[in-house]
Short mmCIF file of C-alpha atoms and ligand atoms in Angstrom, two decimals:
data_model
loop_
_atom_site.label_atom_id
_atom_site.label_comp_id
_atom_site.label_asym_id
_atom_site.label_seq_id
_atom_site.Cartn_x
_atom_site.Cartn_y
_atom_site.Cartn_z
CA MET L 1 -12.24 110.61 -14.71
CA SER L 2 -13.00 113.43 -17.10
CA LEU L 3 -16.67 113.73 -18.03
CA ASP L 4 -15.86 115.48 -21.28
CA THR L 5 -15.64 113.39 -24.41
CA PRO L 6 -14.07 114.87 -27.53
CA ALA L 7 -16.14 114.02 -30.59
CA PRO L 8 -14.07 111.48 -32.52
CA SER L 9 -13.90 111.20 -36.31
CA THR L 10 -15.54 107.84 -36.91
CA PRO L 11 -16.51 106.34 -40.29
CA ALA L 12 -20.19 107.01 -39.45
CA ILE L 13 -19.52 110.70 -38.74
CA THR L 14 -17.37 111.04 -41.87
CA GLU L 15 -20.12 109.52 -44.04
CA ALA L 16 -22.85 111.68 -42.45
CA ARG L 17 -20.69 114.77 -43.00
CA ARG L 18 -20.26 113.86 -46.69
CA GLN L 19 -24.02 113.58 -47.09
CA ALA L 20 -24.70 116.78 -45.11
CA GLU L 21 -22.37 118.70 -47.42
CA ILE L 22 -24.35 117.50 -50.45
CA CYS L 23 -27.63 118.46 -48.75
CA ASN L 24 -26.15 121.84 -47.94
CA ALA L 25 -25.65 122.49 -51.63
CA CYS L 26 -29.06 121.09 -52.62
CA ARG L 27 -31.33 122.47 -49.85
CA TYR L 28 -34.48 120.89 -51.27
CA CYS L 29 -35.61 119.45 -47.90
CA GLU L 30 -35.39 122.69 -45.93
CA GLY L 31 -38.94 122.59 -44.51
CA PHE L 32 -39.08 118.88 -43.66
CA CYS L 33 -37.79 118.89 -40.09
CA ALA L 34 -35.44 120.66 -37.67
CA VAL L 35 -32.38 118.87 -39.10
CA PHE L 36 -32.22 120.87 -42.33
CA PRO L 37 -32.45 124.45 -40.97
CA ALA L 38 -29.74 123.49 -38.44
CA MET L 39 -27.67 121.97 -41.23
CA PHE L 40 -28.11 124.95 -43.56
CA ASP L 41 -26.82 127.29 -40.85
CA LYS L 42 -23.35 125.82 -41.32
CA ARG L 43 -20.80 125.70 -44.08
CA LEU L 44 -18.41 123.34 -42.32
CA PHE L 45 -19.45 120.58 -39.93
CA ALA L 46 -17.44 119.78 -36.81
CA ASN L 47 -17.92 116.27 -35.46
CA GLY L 48 -20.13 117.67 -32.67
CA ASP L 49 -22.34 119.38 -35.28
CA ILE L 50 -22.97 116.00 -36.90
CA THR L 51 -23.80 114.50 -33.48
CA GLN L 52 -26.35 117.29 -32.94
CA LEU L 53 -27.96 116.80 -36.39
CA ALA L 54 -28.14 113.04 -35.80
CA ASN L 55 -29.92 113.43 -32.48
CA LEU L 56 -32.44 115.86 -34.00
CA CYS L 57 -33.41 113.29 -36.65
CA HIS L 58 -36.51 111.14 -36.07
CA ASN L 59 -35.67 108.74 -38.90
CA CYS L 60 -39.00 109.69 -40.55
CA ARG L 61 -37.44 109.02 -43.98
CA GLY L 62 -39.21 111.92 -45.71
CA CYS L 63 -35.91 113.26 -47.04
CA TYR L 64 -34.91 109.87 -48.46
CA TYR L 65 -38.09 109.48 -50.51
CA SER L 66 -37.82 113.06 -51.82
CA CYS L 67 -34.16 112.86 -52.73
CA GLN L 68 -32.92 112.78 -56.31
CA TYR L 69 -29.47 111.64 -55.20
CA THR L 70 -30.26 108.26 -53.67
CA SER L 71 -28.78 105.08 -55.17
CA PRO L 72 -28.27 104.39 -58.09
CA HIS L 73 -27.11 108.03 -58.27
CA GLU L 74 -23.38 108.14 -57.63
CA PHE L 75 -23.90 110.32 -54.50
CA GLU L 76 -25.79 107.42 -52.87
CA LEU L 77 -27.63 109.66 -50.40
CA ASN L 78 -29.30 107.87 -47.52
CA LEU L 79 -29.44 110.56 -44.84
CA PRO L 80 -31.86 108.73 -42.48
CA LYS L 81 -29.48 105.78 -42.27
CA ALA L 82 -26.33 107.92 -42.00
CA LEU L 83 -27.78 109.96 -39.13
CA ALA L 84 -29.22 106.89 -37.37
CA GLU L 85 -25.76 105.30 -37.34
CA VAL L 86 -24.16 108.42 -35.86
CA GLN L 87 -26.97 108.57 -33.29
CA VAL L 88 -26.51 105.01 -32.05
CA GLU L 89 -22.74 105.42 -31.94
CA SER L 90 -23.08 108.66 -29.94
CA TRP L 91 -25.30 107.03 -27.28
CA ASP L 92 -22.60 104.45 -26.65
CA ARG L 93 -19.91 107.13 -26.47
CA PHE L 94 -21.89 109.14 -23.92
CA ALA L 95 -23.05 106.31 -21.65
CA TRP L 96 -20.88 105.10 -18.79
CA PRO L 97 -19.36 102.53 -18.89
CA ARG L 98 -18.75 102.47 -22.61
CA GLY L 99 -19.63 99.38 -24.66
CA ILE L 100 -22.84 98.36 -22.86
CA SER L 101 -25.05 100.56 -25.03
CA ALA L 102 -23.53 99.20 -28.24
CA ALA L 103 -24.18 95.64 -27.05
CA VAL L 104 -27.76 96.38 -25.94
CA GLN L 105 -28.62 98.37 -29.08
CA SER L 106 -27.42 95.66 -31.42
CA ASN L 107 -28.63 92.60 -29.58
CA GLY L 108 -32.20 91.88 -28.58
CA LEU L 109 -30.96 88.92 -26.57
CA ALA L 110 -29.11 91.27 -24.20
CA ILE L 111 -32.41 93.00 -23.36
CA ALA L 112 -34.18 89.65 -23.04
CA ALA L 113 -31.44 88.45 -20.64
CA VAL L 114 -31.79 91.53 -18.41
CA LEU L 115 -35.58 91.07 -18.45
CA VAL L 116 -35.32 87.43 -17.40
CA LEU L 117 -32.83 88.35 -14.67
CA GLY L 118 -35.10 91.17 -13.46
CA ILE L 119 -38.12 88.87 -13.23
CA ALA L 120 -36.04 86.15 -11.55
CA ALA L 121 -34.71 88.68 -9.02
CA LEU L 122 -38.25 89.76 -8.11
CA PHE L 123 -39.50 86.17 -7.74
CA PHE L 124 -36.43 85.39 -5.61
CA ALA L 125 -37.10 88.44 -3.41
CA GLN L 126 -40.76 87.45 -3.06
CA SER L 127 -39.92 83.89 -2.05
CA THR L 128 -37.04 84.60 0.34
CA LEU L 129 -38.04 87.97 1.82
CA SER L 130 -41.79 87.43 2.16
CA PRO L 131 -43.22 89.80 4.79
CA ASP L 132 -44.92 88.66 7.99
CA GLY L 133 -47.80 91.09 7.56
CA GLY L 134 -48.84 93.82 5.15
CA GLU L 135 -51.86 94.37 2.94
CA GLY L 136 -52.44 94.05 -0.79
CA PHE L 137 -49.20 94.07 -2.78
CA TYR L 138 -47.20 94.55 0.40
CA ALA L 139 -48.40 91.17 1.63
CA VAL L 140 -46.38 89.71 -1.29
CA LEU L 141 -43.32 91.96 -1.07
CA ALA L 142 -42.66 94.38 1.78
CA HIS L 143 -42.50 98.05 0.91
CA SER L 144 -39.02 98.30 2.44
CA VAL L 145 -37.76 95.49 0.16
CA MET L 146 -39.29 97.16 -2.90
CA THR L 147 -37.60 100.42 -1.95
CA ALA L 148 -34.24 98.67 -1.40
CA ILE L 149 -34.45 97.14 -4.89
CA PHE L 150 -35.89 100.05 -6.86
CA MET L 151 -34.20 103.06 -5.32
CA PRO L 152 -30.68 102.14 -6.56
CA ALA L 153 -32.15 100.79 -9.82
CA PHE L 154 -33.71 104.23 -10.36
CA LEU L 155 -30.83 106.42 -9.16
CA PHE L 156 -27.98 104.62 -10.95
CA PRO L 157 -29.46 105.07 -14.46
CA LEU L 158 -30.22 108.72 -13.62
CA ALA L 159 -26.55 109.27 -12.71
CA VAL L 160 -25.40 107.56 -15.94
CA LEU L 161 -27.81 109.73 -17.95
CA ALA L 162 -26.58 112.88 -16.20
CA ILE L 163 -23.00 111.97 -17.20
CA GLY L 164 -24.16 111.26 -20.77
CA LEU L 165 -26.06 114.53 -21.10
CA ARG L 166 -23.08 116.44 -19.73
CA ARG L 167 -20.92 114.83 -22.42
CA TYR L 168 -23.52 115.56 -25.09
CA TRP L 169 -23.66 119.20 -24.10
CA HIS L 170 -19.89 119.53 -24.22
CA GLU L 171 -19.61 117.75 -27.59
CA THR L 172 -22.31 119.87 -29.23
CA ASP L 173 -20.93 123.13 -27.80
CA GLY L 174 -24.07 123.77 -25.74
CA ARG L 175 -24.57 127.15 -24.04
CA PRO L 176 -26.21 128.06 -20.69
CA VAL L 177 -29.82 126.90 -20.83
CA LYS L 178 -32.61 129.45 -20.46
CA PHE L 179 -36.22 128.75 -19.59
CA ARG L 180 -37.41 129.66 -23.11
CA HIS L 181 -35.10 127.03 -24.64
CA LEU L 182 -36.60 124.38 -22.37
CA ARG L 183 -40.14 125.54 -23.15
CA GLU L 184 -39.58 125.42 -26.92
CA ALA L 185 -37.95 122.00 -26.71
CA ALA L 186 -40.75 120.64 -24.52
CA MET L 187 -43.42 121.95 -26.94
CA ASN L 188 -41.65 120.38 -29.91
CA ALA L 189 -41.30 117.06 -28.10
CA ALA L 190 -44.90 117.06 -26.83
CA LYS L 191 -46.30 117.60 -30.34
CA MET L 192 -43.58 115.55 -32.07
CA ARG L 193 -43.43 118.38 -34.56
CA ASN L 194 -40.45 116.87 -36.34
CA LEU L 195 -42.51 113.81 -37.26
CA SER L 196 -45.10 115.95 -39.05
CA GLY L 197 -43.22 116.03 -42.37
CA GLY L 198 -43.13 119.83 -42.24
CA GLN L 199 -46.71 120.39 -43.56
CA GLU L 200 -48.58 118.03 -41.18
CA GLN L 201 -48.70 115.41 -43.92
CA GLY L 202 -46.93 112.82 -41.74
CA CYS L 203 -43.88 110.76 -42.48
CA ASN L 204 -42.77 108.02 -44.83
CA TYR L 205 -41.66 105.46 -42.27
CA GLU L 206 -43.73 102.41 -43.21
CA LYS L 207 -45.38 103.41 -46.48
CA GLY L 208 -42.40 104.29 -48.63
CA ASP L 209 -43.15 107.33 -50.76
CA ARG L 210 -46.68 107.68 -49.33
CA TYR L 211 -47.37 109.67 -46.15
CA SER L 212 -48.79 108.36 -42.90
CA GLN L 213 -49.43 109.72 -39.40
CA ALA L 214 -49.26 106.23 -37.86
CA ARG L 215 -45.74 106.48 -36.43
CA ARG L 216 -46.31 109.94 -35.01
CA TYR L 217 -49.50 108.85 -33.23
CA ALA L 218 -48.03 105.54 -32.03
CA HIS L 219 -44.94 107.35 -30.75
CA GLN L 220 -47.10 109.92 -28.98
CA ALA L 221 -49.24 107.21 -27.38
CA THR L 222 -46.10 105.46 -26.15
CA MET L 223 -44.49 108.63 -24.82
CA TRP L 224 -47.62 109.94 -23.07
CA GLY L 225 -48.43 106.46 -21.79
CA PHE L 226 -44.99 106.15 -20.24
CA LEU L 227 -45.15 109.64 -18.72
CA LEU L 228 -48.61 108.96 -17.23
CA CYS L 229 -47.38 105.67 -15.72
CA PHE L 230 -44.36 107.46 -14.28
CA ALA L 231 -46.61 110.19 -12.85
CA ALA L 232 -48.82 107.48 -11.34
CA THR L 233 -45.79 105.95 -9.59
CA VAL L 234 -44.69 109.36 -8.28
CA SER L 235 -48.21 110.14 -7.00
CA GLY L 236 -48.34 106.74 -5.25
CA THR L 237 -44.99 107.47 -3.58
CA VAL L 238 -46.21 110.88 -2.39
CA MET L 239 -49.45 109.34 -1.06
CA HIS L 240 -47.48 106.62 0.73
CA TYR L 241 -44.86 108.81 2.39
CA GLY L 242 -46.67 112.15 2.55
CA PHE L 243 -50.17 111.06 3.54
CA ALA L 244 -49.75 107.48 4.86
CA LEU L 245 -52.19 106.28 2.17
CA HIS L 246 -50.96 102.84 1.12
CA ALA L 247 -51.56 100.69 -2.01
CA PRO L 248 -53.65 99.13 -3.40
CA TYR L 249 -55.53 102.25 -4.50
CA SER L 250 -59.10 102.48 -5.75
CA LEU L 251 -59.98 103.39 -9.34
CA ILE L 252 -60.85 106.91 -8.13
CA SER L 253 -57.37 107.75 -6.90
CA LEU L 254 -54.53 109.68 -8.53
CA PRO L 255 -52.27 106.62 -9.13
CA LYS L 256 -55.11 104.85 -10.96
CA ILE L 257 -56.52 107.90 -12.77
CA LEU L 258 -53.02 108.42 -14.20
CA GLY L 259 -51.82 104.82 -14.36
CA VAL L 260 -54.72 103.02 -16.07
CA PRO L 261 -54.91 105.29 -19.16
CA GLY L 262 -51.10 105.40 -19.11
CA GLY L 263 -50.87 101.61 -19.22
CA VAL L 264 -53.46 101.40 -22.02
CA LEU L 265 -51.65 104.06 -24.12
CA LEU L 266 -48.25 102.47 -23.48
CA THR L 267 -49.47 99.00 -24.46
CA LEU L 268 -51.34 100.10 -27.60
CA GLY L 269 -48.56 102.50 -28.66
CA THR L 270 -45.85 99.86 -28.43
CA VAL L 271 -47.92 97.23 -30.26
CA LYS L 272 -48.38 99.71 -33.12
CA LEU L 273 -44.71 100.75 -33.09
CA ALA L 274 -43.62 97.10 -33.28
CA TRP L 275 -45.99 96.50 -36.21
CA LEU L 276 -44.70 99.61 -38.01
CA LYS L 277 -41.12 98.39 -37.56
CA THR L 278 -41.99 95.17 -39.37
CA ARG L 279 -43.30 97.24 -42.32
CA ALA L 280 -40.40 99.72 -42.55
CA ASP L 281 -37.38 99.33 -44.86
CA SER L 282 -34.51 98.23 -42.60
CA ASN L 283 -31.99 99.73 -45.03
CA LEU L 284 -33.05 103.24 -43.95
CA GLY L 285 -32.15 102.79 -40.29
CA ALA L 286 -28.98 101.98 -38.39
CA GLY L 287 -27.64 98.69 -39.70
CA THR L 288 -27.38 96.66 -36.52
CA THR L 289 -30.10 97.90 -34.19
CA ARG L 290 -33.28 96.19 -35.39
CA GLY L 291 -33.15 93.33 -32.85
CA GLY L 292 -32.33 95.66 -29.96
CA GLU L 293 -35.12 98.09 -30.91
CA MET L 294 -37.72 95.34 -31.22
CA ALA L 295 -36.73 93.85 -27.87
CA PHE L 296 -36.90 97.29 -26.25
CA VAL L 297 -40.38 97.96 -27.66
CA PHE L 298 -41.46 94.56 -26.35
CA LEU L 299 -40.06 95.42 -22.90
CA LEU L 300 -41.96 98.73 -22.84
CA GLY L 301 -45.19 97.04 -23.95
CA LEU L 302 -44.76 94.26 -21.39
CA THR L 303 -44.33 96.87 -18.66
CA GLY L 304 -47.63 98.54 -19.59
CA ALA L 305 -49.62 95.35 -20.16
CA SER L 306 -48.38 93.57 -17.03
CA GLY L 307 -49.18 96.66 -14.93
CA LEU L 308 -52.76 96.62 -16.21
CA ALA L 309 -53.03 92.87 -15.64
CA LEU L 310 -51.71 93.26 -12.09
CA TYR L 311 -54.32 95.91 -11.33
CA ALA L 312 -57.09 93.77 -12.83
CA SER L 313 -55.99 90.78 -10.71
CA THR L 314 -56.17 92.64 -7.37
CA GLY L 315 -57.51 90.29 -4.70
CA THR L 316 -56.90 87.10 -6.71
CA THR L 317 -54.25 84.36 -6.45
CA LEU L 318 -52.58 85.71 -9.61
CA VAL L 319 -51.15 88.70 -7.76
CA PRO L 320 -47.75 87.17 -6.77
CA SER L 321 -46.98 85.92 -10.32
CA LEU L 322 -48.11 89.12 -12.04
CA MET L 323 -46.28 91.22 -9.49
CA GLY L 324 -43.02 89.35 -10.19
CA LEU L 325 -43.55 89.78 -13.94
CA HIS L 326 -44.48 93.47 -13.76
CA LEU L 327 -41.85 94.57 -11.25
CA GLY L 328 -39.20 92.48 -13.05
CA ALA L 329 -40.05 94.28 -16.32
CA VAL L 330 -39.92 97.67 -14.57
CA LEU L 331 -36.55 96.77 -13.02
CA ALA L 332 -35.12 95.77 -16.43
CA LEU L 333 -36.54 98.94 -18.01
CA PHE L 334 -34.95 101.17 -15.36
CA LEU L 335 -31.56 99.45 -15.52
CA LEU L 336 -31.47 99.55 -19.33
CA THR L 337 -32.63 103.16 -19.68
CA PRO L 338 -29.18 104.73 -20.36
CA TYR L 339 -28.14 101.86 -22.65
CA SER L 340 -31.26 101.06 -24.69
CA LYS L 341 -33.40 102.99 -27.18
CA MET L 342 -34.96 104.62 -24.10
CA ALA L 343 -31.90 106.91 -24.03
CA HIS L 344 -33.03 108.53 -27.28
CA GLY L 345 -35.75 110.46 -25.44
CA PHE L 346 -33.19 112.22 -23.25
CA TYR L 347 -30.71 112.96 -26.05
CA ARG L 348 -33.52 114.07 -28.40
CA LEU L 349 -34.69 116.54 -25.76
CA ALA L 350 -31.11 117.80 -25.32
CA ALA L 351 -30.83 118.19 -29.11
CA LEU L 352 -34.11 120.16 -29.19
CA VAL L 353 -32.87 122.46 -26.40
CA ARG L 354 -29.59 122.97 -28.27
CA ASP L 355 -31.58 123.69 -31.46
CA ALA L 356 -33.74 126.24 -29.63
CA GLN L 357 -30.48 127.95 -28.60
CA ARG L 358 -29.31 128.00 -32.22
CA ARG L 359 -32.54 129.65 -33.33
CA SER L 360 -32.60 132.19 -30.54
CA ALA L 361 -28.94 133.11 -31.24
CA LYS L 362 -30.06 134.19 -34.74
CA THR L 363 -32.75 136.51 -33.44
CA ASP L 364 -31.12 137.89 -30.25
S1 LIG J 401 -31.80 114.65 -48.83
FE1 LIG J 401 -31.47 114.85 -51.05
S2 LIG J 401 -33.11 116.23 -51.74
FE2 LIG J 401 -32.95 116.47 -49.52
S3 LIG J 401 -31.57 118.20 -49.21
FE3 LIG J 401 -30.34 116.31 -49.13
S4 LIG J 401 -29.60 116.06 -51.23
FE4 LIG J 401 -31.30 117.49 -51.33
S1 LIG J 402 -35.22 111.25 -41.84
FE1 LIG J 402 -36.84 112.75 -41.40
S2 LIG J 402 -36.21 113.69 -39.47
FE2 LIG J 402 -34.39 112.70 -40.35
S3 LIG J 402 -33.38 114.27 -41.58
FE3 LIG J 402 -34.74 113.15 -42.97
S4 LIG J 402 -36.66 114.35 -42.96
FE4 LIG J 402 -35.46 114.99 -41.15
#
């Protein structure tokens, strides 16, 4: 099996190329985000160039509300939508096996089904593989059983993502990565600079032609919340295997110092993101992904909220039920990572690294 995927000419890429060529002549939006400087560096757009522009775009909609060529103008510019459609299509092309991402992105029920199956699997494991001894959470589900379930559920999505990123890099003509490219990309992602509107005025996601910082802050809360929760899990694993310190942990311990604020940020960030999605114009995003995106945001929020509830219930009879709910949500989240909106974080980072290479090639 070849890992390399040639960028195909699809209707979405053809339409985005048409719009990019108009923007290239106009150039009004140059300072809005990273998409336009990258676009204005080119005269002709290969399919891979369009894939790269699409994955740089945050769908902030600033360019749409500033554009003099939107409908009813005959050019019918709608760059946020055109790039969002290329983006979603590219994630399906990169993920292995092909077709799952398209189904998950366009169908909230697919995510709900995986969530229900994940929760059912955890309740089944708890009821049939209940340990003879163990303390705290491990009295409900043995550590060895948890490891047997979560290790493959963690490693398989990582392998699929590695294949996808390899394909992305090939399609966008990526070069050898240097530390400074990674540093620039990480700084841009950490600050979500491309959601600033170019002058720190914010974006136009939910307020039409007025600016707002709400999506940037909600997105940051969600991203940092997730990363803190992940760091909490890693620290718990190190404490378990490296220092024989087993869960449950006290509030003054690394897993809790990282995990509790992480869970709060993740829960609040996703609630706000879901609310913003209900306010945004669905005609400025990819046509078919609204249900899948909402279901994914719900899954992320459920992961954060159920983790907090599980911690709060320590020592009570609610632990088995909340553990099944929380671990089932985590299992679904892991398994869906390469196929759901979660994949955008990895491809966005790859696009930012590729963009850092483009900028450094101009100055080297
Ligand atoms: S989105 Fe409209 S205003 Fe902005 S560069 Fe393109 S054509 Fe010009
Ligand atoms: S929607 Fe926002 S991020 Fe995307 S191209 Fe337009 S201004 Fe840039």
